[in-house]
JSON list of C-alpha atoms in Angstrom, two decimals:
[
{"chain": "A", "resi": 1, "resn": "UNK", "atom": "CA", "xyz": [125.02, 78.31, 42.10]},
{"chain": "A", "resi": 2, "resn": "UNK", "atom": "CA", "xyz": [125.07, 78.32, 45.75]},
{"chain": "A", "resi": 3, "resn": "UNK", "atom": "CA", "xyz": [123.29, 80.91, 47.91]},
{"chain": "A", "resi": 4, "resn": "UNK", "atom": "CA", "xyz": [124.33, 82.24, 51.09]},
{"chain": "A", "resi": 5, "resn": "UNK", "atom": "CA", "xyz": [121.53, 82.37, 53.81]},
{"chain": "A", "resi": 6, "resn": "UNK", "atom": "CA", "xyz": [122.42, 84.07, 57.22]},
{"chain": "A", "resi": 7, "resn": "UNK", "atom": "CA", "xyz": [120.23, 82.60, 60.15]},
{"chain": "A", "resi": 8, "resn": "UNK", "atom": "CA", "xyz": [119.96, 84.80, 63.33]},
{"chain": "A", "resi": 9, "resn": "UNK", "atom": "CA", "xyz": [119.20, 82.91, 66.26]},
{"chain": "A", "resi": 10, "resn": "UNK", "atom": "CA", "xyz": [117.90, 85.18, 69.19]},
{"chain": "A", "resi": 11, "resn": "UNK", "atom": "CA", "xyz": [118.45, 84.21, 72.58]},
{"chain": "A", "resi": 12, "resn": "UNK", "atom": "CA", "xyz": [115.79, 83.09, 75.01]},
{"chain": "A", "resi": 13, "resn": "UNK", "atom": "CA", "xyz": [114.69, 86.26, 77.25]},
{"chain": "A", "resi": 14, "resn": "UNK", "atom": "CA", "xyz": [116.95, 86.85, 80.24]},
{"chain": "A", "resi": 15, "resn": "UNK", "atom": "CA", "xyz": [114.09, 86.75, 82.56]},
{"chain": "A", "resi": 16, "resn": "UNK", "atom": "CA", "xyz": [114.15, 85.27, 86.24]},
{"chain": "A", "resi": 17, "resn": "UNK", "atom": "CA", "xyz": [111.94, 85.09, 89.34]},
{"chain": "A", "resi": 18, "resn": "UNK", "atom": "CA", "xyz": [112.88, 88.16, 91.42]},
{"chain": "A", "resi": 19, "resn": "UNK", "atom": "CA", "xyz": [110.59, 87.25, 94.54]},
{"chain": "A", "resi": 20, "resn": "UNK", "atom": "CA", "xyz": [107.99, 84.46, 95.41]},
{"chain": "A", "resi": 21, "resn": "UNK", "atom": "CA", "xyz": [106.79, 83.08, 98.59]},
{"chain": "A", "resi": 22, "resn": "UNK", "atom": "CA", "xyz": [108.14, 79.62, 99.51]},
{"chain": "A", "resi": 23, "resn": "UNK", "atom": "CA", "xyz": [104.63, 79.00, 100.90]},
{"chain": "A", "resi": 24, "resn": "UNK", "atom": "CA", "xyz": [101.20, 80.34, 101.26]},
{"chain": "A", "resi": 25, "resn": "UNK", "atom": "CA", "xyz": [98.77, 79.68, 103.96]},
{"chain": "A", "resi": 26, "resn": "UNK", "atom": "CA", "xyz": [95.47, 78.23, 102.99]},
{"chain": "A", "resi": 27, "resn": "UNK", "atom": "CA", "xyz": [92.82, 80.68, 101.84]},
{"chain": "A", "resi": 28, "resn": "UNK", "atom": "CA", "xyz": [95.55, 83.44, 101.56]},
{"chain": "A", "resi": 29, "resn": "UNK", "atom": "CA", "xyz": [97.37, 84.88, 98.55]},
{"chain": "A", "resi": 30, "resn": "UNK", "atom": "CA", "xyz": [100.88, 85.89, 97.78]},
{"chain": "A", "resi": 31, "resn": "UNK", "atom": "CA", "xyz": [102.64, 87.87, 95.08]},
{"chain": "A", "resi": 32, "resn": "UNK", "atom": "CA", "xyz": [105.09, 86.45, 92.50]},
{"chain": "A", "resi": 33, "resn": "UNK", "atom": "CA", "xyz": [107.31, 88.96, 90.71]},
{"chain": "A", "resi": 34, "resn": "UNK", "atom": "CA", "xyz": [109.52, 88.30, 87.64]},
{"chain": "A", "resi": 35, "resn": "UNK", "atom": "CA", "xyz": [111.86, 90.49, 85.67]},
{"chain": "A", "resi": 36, "resn": "UNK", "atom": "CA", "xyz": [110.01, 93.15, 84.01]},
{"chain": "A", "resi": 37, "resn": "UNK", "atom": "CA", "xyz": [110.02, 94.86, 80.65]},
{"chain": "A", "resi": 38, "resn": "UNK", "atom": "CA", "xyz": [109.14, 91.97, 78.39]},
{"chain": "A", "resi": 39, "resn": "UNK", "atom": "CA", "xyz": [106.41, 92.05, 75.74]},
{"chain": "A", "resi": 40, "resn": "UNK", "atom": "CA", "xyz": [104.03, 89.58, 77.48]},
{"chain": "A", "resi": 41, "resn": "UNK", "atom": "CA", "xyz": [103.58, 87.48, 80.38]},
{"chain": "A", "resi": 42, "resn": "UNK", "atom": "CA", "xyz": [101.35, 84.47, 81.08]},
{"chain": "A", "resi": 43, "resn": "UNK", "atom": "CA", "xyz": [100.68, 82.15, 83.95]},
{"chain": "A", "resi": 44, "resn": "UNK", "atom": "CA", "xyz": [99.26, 78.78, 84.47]},
{"chain": "A", "resi": 45, "resn": "UNK", "atom": "CA", "xyz": [97.36, 77.30, 86.12]},
{"chain": "A", "resi": 46, "resn": "UNK", "atom": "CA", "xyz": [95.38, 80.43, 85.27]},
{"chain": "A", "resi": 47, "resn": "UNK", "atom": "CA", "xyz": [92.78, 79.49, 87.88]},
{"chain": "A", "resi": 48, "resn": "UNK", "atom": "CA", "xyz": [95.33, 80.24, 90.63]},
{"chain": "A", "resi": 49, "resn": "UNK", "atom": "CA", "xyz": [96.74, 83.61, 89.27]},
{"chain": "A", "resi": 50, "resn": "UNK", "atom": "CA", "xyz": [95.69, 86.98, 88.81]},
{"chain": "A", "resi": 51, "resn": "UNK", "atom": "CA", "xyz": [97.99, 88.94, 86.43]},
{"chain": "A", "resi": 52, "resn": "UNK", "atom": "CA", "xyz": [98.98, 92.45, 88.26]},
{"chain": "A", "resi": 53, "resn": "UNK", "atom": "CA", "xyz": [100.92, 93.91, 85.20]},
{"chain": "A", "resi": 54, "resn": "UNK", "atom": "CA", "xyz": [104.65, 93.96, 84.27]},
{"chain": "A", "resi": 55, "resn": "UNK", "atom": "CA", "xyz": [105.88, 90.66, 85.60]},
{"chain": "A", "resi": 56, "resn": "UNK", "atom": "CA", "xyz": [103.56, 90.91, 88.93]},
{"chain": "A", "resi": 57, "resn": "UNK", "atom": "CA", "xyz": [101.02, 88.04, 89.79]},
{"chain": "A", "resi": 58, "resn": "UNK", "atom": "CA", "xyz": [98.90, 87.44, 92.70]},
{"chain": "A", "resi": 59, "resn": "UNK", "atom": "CA", "xyz": [98.70, 83.66, 93.34]},
{"chain": "A", "resi": 60, "resn": "UNK", "atom": "CA", "xyz": [95.84, 82.07, 95.32]},
{"chain": "A", "resi": 61, "resn": "UNK", "atom": "CA", "xyz": [96.26, 78.42, 94.96]},
{"chain": "A", "resi": 62, "resn": "UNK", "atom": "CA", "xyz": [93.95, 76.01, 96.77]},
{"chain": "A", "resi": 63, "resn": "UNK", "atom": "CA", "xyz": [96.73, 73.26, 97.08]},
{"chain": "A", "resi": 64, "resn": "UNK", "atom": "CA", "xyz": [100.43, 73.05, 96.50]},
{"chain": "A", "resi": 65, "resn": "UNK", "atom": "CA", "xyz": [101.45, 73.53, 92.86]},
{"chain": "A", "resi": 66, "resn": "UNK", "atom": "CA", "xyz": [104.31, 74.50, 90.38]},
{"chain": "A", "resi": 67, "resn": "UNK", "atom": "CA", "xyz": [103.50, 77.88, 88.69]},
{"chain": "A", "resi": 68, "resn": "UNK", "atom": "CA", "xyz": [104.46, 78.32, 85.20]},
{"chain": "A", "resi": 69, "resn": "UNK", "atom": "CA", "xyz": [105.12, 81.83, 84.29]},
{"chain": "A", "resi": 70, "resn": "UNK", "atom": "CA", "xyz": [105.80, 82.25, 80.47]},
{"chain": "A", "resi": 71, "resn": "UNK", "atom": "CA", "xyz": [107.66, 85.56, 79.55]},
{"chain": "A", "resi": 72, "resn": "UNK", "atom": "CA", "xyz": [107.73, 86.53, 75.81]},
{"chain": "A", "resi": 73, "resn": "UNK", "atom": "CA", "xyz": [110.05, 89.19, 74.45]},
{"chain": "A", "resi": 74, "resn": "UNK", "atom": "CA", "xyz": [109.56, 91.61, 71.65]},
{"chain": "A", "resi": 75, "resn": "UNK", "atom": "CA", "xyz": [111.22, 89.18, 69.13]},
{"chain": "A", "resi": 76, "resn": "UNK", "atom": "CA", "xyz": [108.62, 86.55, 70.08]},
{"chain": "A", "resi": 77, "resn": "UNK", "atom": "CA", "xyz": [111.25, 84.29, 72.01]},
{"chain": "A", "resi": 78, "resn": "UNK", "atom": "CA", "xyz": [109.64, 82.88, 75.25]},
{"chain": "A", "resi": 79, "resn": "UNK", "atom": "CA", "xyz": [111.11, 81.44, 78.41]},
{"chain": "A", "resi": 80, "resn": "UNK", "atom": "CA", "xyz": [109.13, 79.51, 80.94]},
{"chain": "A", "resi": 81, "resn": "UNK", "atom": "CA", "xyz": [110.04, 80.10, 84.60]},
{"chain": "A", "resi": 82, "resn": "UNK", "atom": "CA", "xyz": [108.75, 77.54, 87.07]},
{"chain": "A", "resi": 83, "resn": "UNK", "atom": "CA", "xyz": [107.73, 78.67, 90.79]},
{"chain": "A", "resi": 84, "resn": "UNK", "atom": "CA", "xyz": [107.02, 75.96, 93.27]},
{"chain": "A", "resi": 85, "resn": "UNK", "atom": "CA", "xyz": [104.28, 77.13, 95.94]},
{"chain": "A", "resi": 86, "resn": "UNK", "atom": "CA", "xyz": [103.50, 75.16, 98.84]},
{"chain": "A", "resi": 87, "resn": "UNK", "atom": "CA", "xyz": [100.14, 75.63, 100.53]},
{"chain": "A", "resi": 88, "resn": "UNK", "atom": "CA", "xyz": [100.22, 75.15, 104.11]},
{"chain": "A", "resi": 89, "resn": "UNK", "atom": "CA", "xyz": [96.91, 74.26, 106.02]},
{"chain": "A", "resi": 90, "resn": "UNK", "atom": "CA", "xyz": [95.35, 76.59, 108.61]},
{"chain": "A", "resi": 91, "resn": "UNK", "atom": "CA", "xyz": [95.72, 75.58, 112.03]},
{"chain": "A", "resi": 92, "resn": "UNK", "atom": "CA", "xyz": [92.81, 74.27, 113.98]},
{"chain": "A", "resi": 93, "resn": "UNK", "atom": "CA", "xyz": [91.75, 76.06, 117.13]},
{"chain": "A", "resi": 94, "resn": "UNK", "atom": "CA", "xyz": [88.95, 75.86, 119.36]},
{"chain": "A", "resi": 95, "resn": "UNK", "atom": "CA", "xyz": [87.83, 78.88, 121.76]},
{"chain": "A", "resi": 96, "resn": "UNK", "atom": "CA", "xyz": [85.59, 76.38, 123.88]},
{"chain": "A", "resi": 97, "resn": "UNK", "atom": "CA", "xyz": [81.99, 76.04, 124.26]},
{"chain": "A", "resi": 98, "resn": "UNK", "atom": "CA", "xyz": [79.53, 79.06, 124.97]},
{"chain": "A", "resi": 99, "resn": "UNK", "atom": "CA", "xyz": [79.04, 79.97, 128.52]},
{"chain": "A", "resi": 100, "resn": "UNK", "atom": "CA", "xyz": [76.49, 81.30, 130.58]},
{"chain": "A", "resi": 101, "resn": "UNK", "atom": "CA", "xyz": [77.26, 83.31, 133.72]},
{"chain": "A", "resi": 102, "resn": "UNK", "atom": "CA", "xyz": [75.33, 85.45, 136.37]},
{"chain": "A", "resi": 103, "resn": "UNK", "atom": "CA", "xyz": [75.99, 89.26, 136.19]},
{"chain": "A", "resi": 104, "resn": "UNK", "atom": "CA", "xyz": [79.04, 90.03, 138.18]},
{"chain": "A", "resi": 105, "resn": "UNK", "atom": "CA", "xyz": [80.43, 86.48, 138.02]},
{"chain": "A", "resi": 106, "resn": "UNK", "atom": "CA", "xyz": [83.59, 85.49, 135.66]},
{"chain": "A", "resi": 107, "resn": "UNK", "atom": "CA", "xyz": [83.97, 83.07, 132.93]},
{"chain": "A", "resi": 108, "resn": "UNK", "atom": "CA", "xyz": [87.02, 81.18, 132.14]},
{"chain": "A", "resi": 109, "resn": "UNK", "atom": "CA", "xyz": [87.93, 80.78, 128.58]},
{"chain": "A", "resi": 110, "resn": "UNK", "atom": "CA", "xyz": [90.03, 77.93, 127.56]},
{"chain": "A", "resi": 111, "resn": "UNK", "atom": "CA", "xyz": [91.62, 77.88, 123.92]},
{"chain": "A", "resi": 112, "resn": "UNK", "atom": "CA", "xyz": [92.99, 74.68, 122.39]},
{"chain": "A", "resi": 113, "resn": "UNK", "atom": "CA", "xyz": [94.84, 74.16, 119.10]},
{"chain": "A", "resi": 114, "resn": "UNK", "atom": "CA", "xyz": [98.22, 73.44, 117.63]},
{"chain": "A", "resi": 115, "resn": "UNK", "atom": "CA", "xyz": [99.31, 76.90, 117.55]},
{"chain": "A", "resi": 116, "resn": "UNK", "atom": "CA", "xyz": [102.24, 78.94, 119.10]},
{"chain": "A", "resi": 117, "resn": "UNK", "atom": "CA", "xyz": [100.15, 82.16, 119.92]},
{"chain": "A", "resi": 118, "resn": "UNK", "atom": "CA", "xyz": [96.66, 82.83, 120.99]},
{"chain": "A", "resi": 119, "resn": "UNK", "atom": "CA", "xyz": [94.91, 86.10, 121.09]},
{"chain": "A", "resi": 120, "resn": "UNK", "atom": "CA", "xyz": [91.60, 86.78, 122.61]},
{"chain": "A", "resi": 121, "resn": "UNK", "atom": "CA", "xyz": [89.73, 89.77, 120.99]},
{"chain": "A", "resi": 122, "resn": "UNK", "atom": "CA", "xyz": [87.24, 92.22, 122.52]},
{"chain": "A", "resi": 123, "resn": "UNK", "atom": "CA", "xyz": [89.85, 93.11, 125.37]},
{"chain": "A", "resi": 124, "resn": "UNK", "atom": "CA", "xyz": [87.16, 94.94, 127.59]},
{"chain": "A", "resi": 125, "resn": "UNK", "atom": "CA", "xyz": [86.57, 92.87, 130.55]},
{"chain": "A", "resi": 126, "resn": "UNK", "atom": "CA", "xyz": [89.37, 90.26, 129.80]},
{"chain": "A", "resi": 127, "resn": "UNK", "atom": "CA", "xyz": [92.25, 89.50, 132.26]},
{"chain": "A", "resi": 128, "resn": "UNK", "atom": "CA", "xyz": [95.07, 88.44, 129.84]},
{"chain": "A", "resi": 129, "resn": "UNK", "atom": "CA", "xyz": [94.38, 88.79, 126.14]},
{"chain": "A", "resi": 130, "resn": "UNK", "atom": "CA", "xyz": [97.59, 86.75, 125.06]},
{"chain": "A", "resi": 131, "resn": "UNK", "atom": "CA", "xyz": [96.89, 83.69, 127.24]},
{"chain": "A", "resi": 132, "resn": "UNK", "atom": "CA", "xyz": [95.54, 80.18, 126.37]},
{"chain": "A", "resi": 133, "resn": "UNK", "atom": "CA", "xyz": [93.64, 80.30, 129.37]},
{"chain": "A", "resi": 134, "resn": "UNK", "atom": "CA", "xyz": [91.96, 83.58, 130.63]},
{"chain": "A", "resi": 135, "resn": "UNK", "atom": "CA", "xyz": [89.39, 84.78, 132.86]},
{"chain": "A", "resi": 136, "resn": "UNK", "atom": "CA", "xyz": [86.61, 87.24, 131.52]},
{"chain": "A", "resi": 137, "resn": "UNK", "atom": "CA", "xyz": [84.28, 89.67, 133.53]},
{"chain": "A", "resi": 138, "resn": "UNK", "atom": "CA", "xyz": [81.62, 90.78, 131.07]},
{"chain": "A", "resi": 139, "resn": "UNK", "atom": "CA", "xyz": [78.69, 92.78, 132.26]},
{"chain": "A", "resi": 140, "resn": "UNK", "atom": "CA", "xyz": [76.65, 92.00, 129.32]},
{"chain": "A", "resi": 141, "resn": "UNK", "atom": "CA", "xyz": [76.60, 89.17, 126.87]},
{"chain": "A", "resi": 142, "resn": "UNK", "atom": "CA", "xyz": [79.56, 89.25, 124.51]},
{"chain": "A", "resi": 143, "resn": "UNK", "atom": "CA", "xyz": [81.17, 87.18, 121.96]},
{"chain": "A", "resi": 144, "resn": "UNK", "atom": "CA", "xyz": [85.13, 86.75, 122.16]},
{"chain": "A", "resi": 145, "resn": "UNK", "atom": "CA", "xyz": [87.13, 86.01, 118.92]},
{"chain": "A", "resi": 146, "resn": "UNK", "atom": "CA", "xyz": [90.04, 83.91, 119.34]},
{"chain": "A", "resi": 147, "resn": "UNK", "atom": "CA", "xyz": [92.92, 84.30, 116.92]},
{"chain": "A", "resi": 148, "resn": "UNK", "atom": "CA", "xyz": [95.71, 81.21, 116.78]},
{"chain": "A", "resi": 149, "resn": "UNK", "atom": "CA", "xyz": [98.93, 81.59, 114.70]},
{"chain": "A", "resi": 150, "resn": "UNK", "atom": "CA", "xyz": [101.04, 78.50, 114.17]},
{"chain": "A", "resi": 151, "resn": "UNK", "atom": "CA", "xyz": [104.82, 78.05, 113.62]},
{"chain": "A", "resi": 152, "resn": "UNK", "atom": "CA", "xyz": [104.45, 79.03, 109.68]},
{"chain": "A", "resi": 153, "resn": "UNK", "atom": "CA", "xyz": [102.49, 82.28, 110.58]},
{"chain": "A", "resi": 154, "resn": "UNK", "atom": "CA", "xyz": [99.02, 80.79, 109.27]},
{"chain": "A", "resi": 155, "resn": "UNK", "atom": "CA", "xyz": [95.98, 82.14, 111.44]},
{"chain": "A", "resi": 156, "resn": "UNK", "atom": "CA", "xyz": [92.77, 80.65, 112.36]},
{"chain": "A", "resi": 157, "resn": "UNK", "atom": "CA", "xyz": [89.96, 82.12, 114.21]},
{"chain": "A", "resi": 158, "resn": "UNK", "atom": "CA", "xyz": [87.10, 80.77, 116.52]},
{"chain": "A", "resi": 159, "resn": "UNK", "atom": "CA", "xyz": [84.52, 82.40, 118.57]},
{"chain": "A", "resi": 160, "resn": "UNK", "atom": "CA", "xyz": [82.95, 81.82, 122.07]},
{"chain": "A", "resi": 161, "resn": "UNK", "atom": "CA", "xyz": [79.99, 83.73, 123.43]},
{"chain": "A", "resi": 162, "resn": "UNK", "atom": "CA", "xyz": [79.41, 84.34, 127.22]},
{"chain": "A", "resi": 163, "resn": "UNK", "atom": "CA", "xyz": [76.06, 85.18, 128.01]},
{"chain": "A", "resi": 164, "resn": "UNK", "atom": "CA", "xyz": [75.20, 87.26, 131.03]},
{"chain": "A", "resi": 165, "resn": "UNK", "atom": "CA", "xyz": [72.14, 86.72, 132.95]},
{"chain": "A", "resi": 166, "resn": "UNK", "atom": "CA", "xyz": [70.85, 89.28, 135.49]},
{"chain": "A", "resi": 167, "resn": "UNK", "atom": "CA", "xyz": [71.27, 87.78, 139.09]},
{"chain": "A", "resi": 168, "resn": "UNK", "atom": "CA", "xyz": [68.03, 86.42, 140.50]},
{"chain": "A", "resi": 169, "resn": "UNK", "atom": "CA", "xyz": [66.27, 88.57, 143.02]},
{"chain": "A", "resi": 170, "resn": "UNK", "atom": "CA", "xyz": [64.97, 86.62, 146.04]},
{"chain": "A", "resi": 171, "resn": "UNK", "atom": "CA", "xyz": [62.04, 88.25, 147.99]},
{"chain": "A", "resi": 172, "resn": "UNK", "atom": "CA", "xyz": [61.75, 86.52, 151.40]},
{"chain": "A", "resi": 173, "resn": "UNK", "atom": "CA", "xyz": [58.71, 88.52, 151.89]},
{"chain": "A", "resi": 174, "resn": "UNK", "atom": "CA", "xyz": [58.03, 90.62, 154.86]},
{"chain": "A", "resi": 175, "resn": "UNK", "atom": "CA", "xyz": [59.41, 88.07, 156.71]},
{"chain": "A", "resi": 176, "resn": "UNK", "atom": "CA", "xyz": [59.99, 86.80, 159.56]},
{"chain": "A", "resi": 177, "resn": "UNK", "atom": "CA", "xyz": [63.20, 87.06, 161.32]},
{"chain": "A", "resi": 178, "resn": "UNK", "atom": "CA", "xyz": [63.99, 84.66, 164.09]},
{"chain": "A", "resi": 179, "resn": "UNK", "atom": "CA", "xyz": [65.06, 86.93, 167.08]},
{"chain": "A", "resi": 180, "resn": "UNK", "atom": "CA", "xyz": [66.78, 84.11, 169.05]},
{"chain": "A", "resi": 181, "resn": "UNK", "atom": "CA", "xyz": [69.15, 83.06, 166.30]},
{"chain": "A", "resi": 182, "resn": "UNK", "atom": "CA", "xyz": [69.24, 86.05, 163.78]},
{"chain": "A", "resi": 183, "resn": "UNK", "atom": "CA", "xyz": [68.12, 84.08, 160.85]},
{"chain": "A", "resi": 184, "resn": "UNK", "atom": "CA", "xyz": [65.96, 85.03, 158.24]},
{"chain": "A", "resi": 185, "resn": "UNK", "atom": "CA", "xyz": [63.00, 82.62, 157.35]},
{"chain": "A", "resi": 186, "resn": "UNK", "atom": "CA", "xyz": [62.03, 82.00, 153.86]},
{"chain": "A", "resi": 187, "resn": "UNK", "atom": "CA", "xyz": [58.55, 80.68, 153.29]},
{"chain": "A", "resi": 188, "resn": "UNK", "atom": "CA", "xyz": [58.22, 78.44, 150.10]}
]
């Protein structure tokens, strides 16, 4: 006697990556979206991923990686999707050394770094907020925040403090004025 056995082969889930960042700046996150409507989703490495539900994941890798997302349908069939994500380093910028000026004087801020744009925060008393080198006219001590953006759109920050001291008061006393030359004499 022979028996007839019918075997049904389910196809793999028709899942694909809908959107994913090609890179992420260090210390930032991105969103990966795969086709929705499946029974379950999982991603690894789990330490770099926060599941947001229905095929959406927030990824926060500390270094470049290949993210694997496992999609399982209601039949229990699974498909792995691989998403390469490159982590770009943040640009190095320097806002300069802290400065001390007398009240009413100016300070020159000089930014440096491998970036394509600079922006100086705290725009009150600043000559040009979008320049690498700018002059500031603070009336009181203030911290200026420098934002630098590189060609990848990665952003770094640095700060410089400009301390403002009151101008010294010089008292020449009841002094003496030289009538012949019109000069004030200061006795020390």
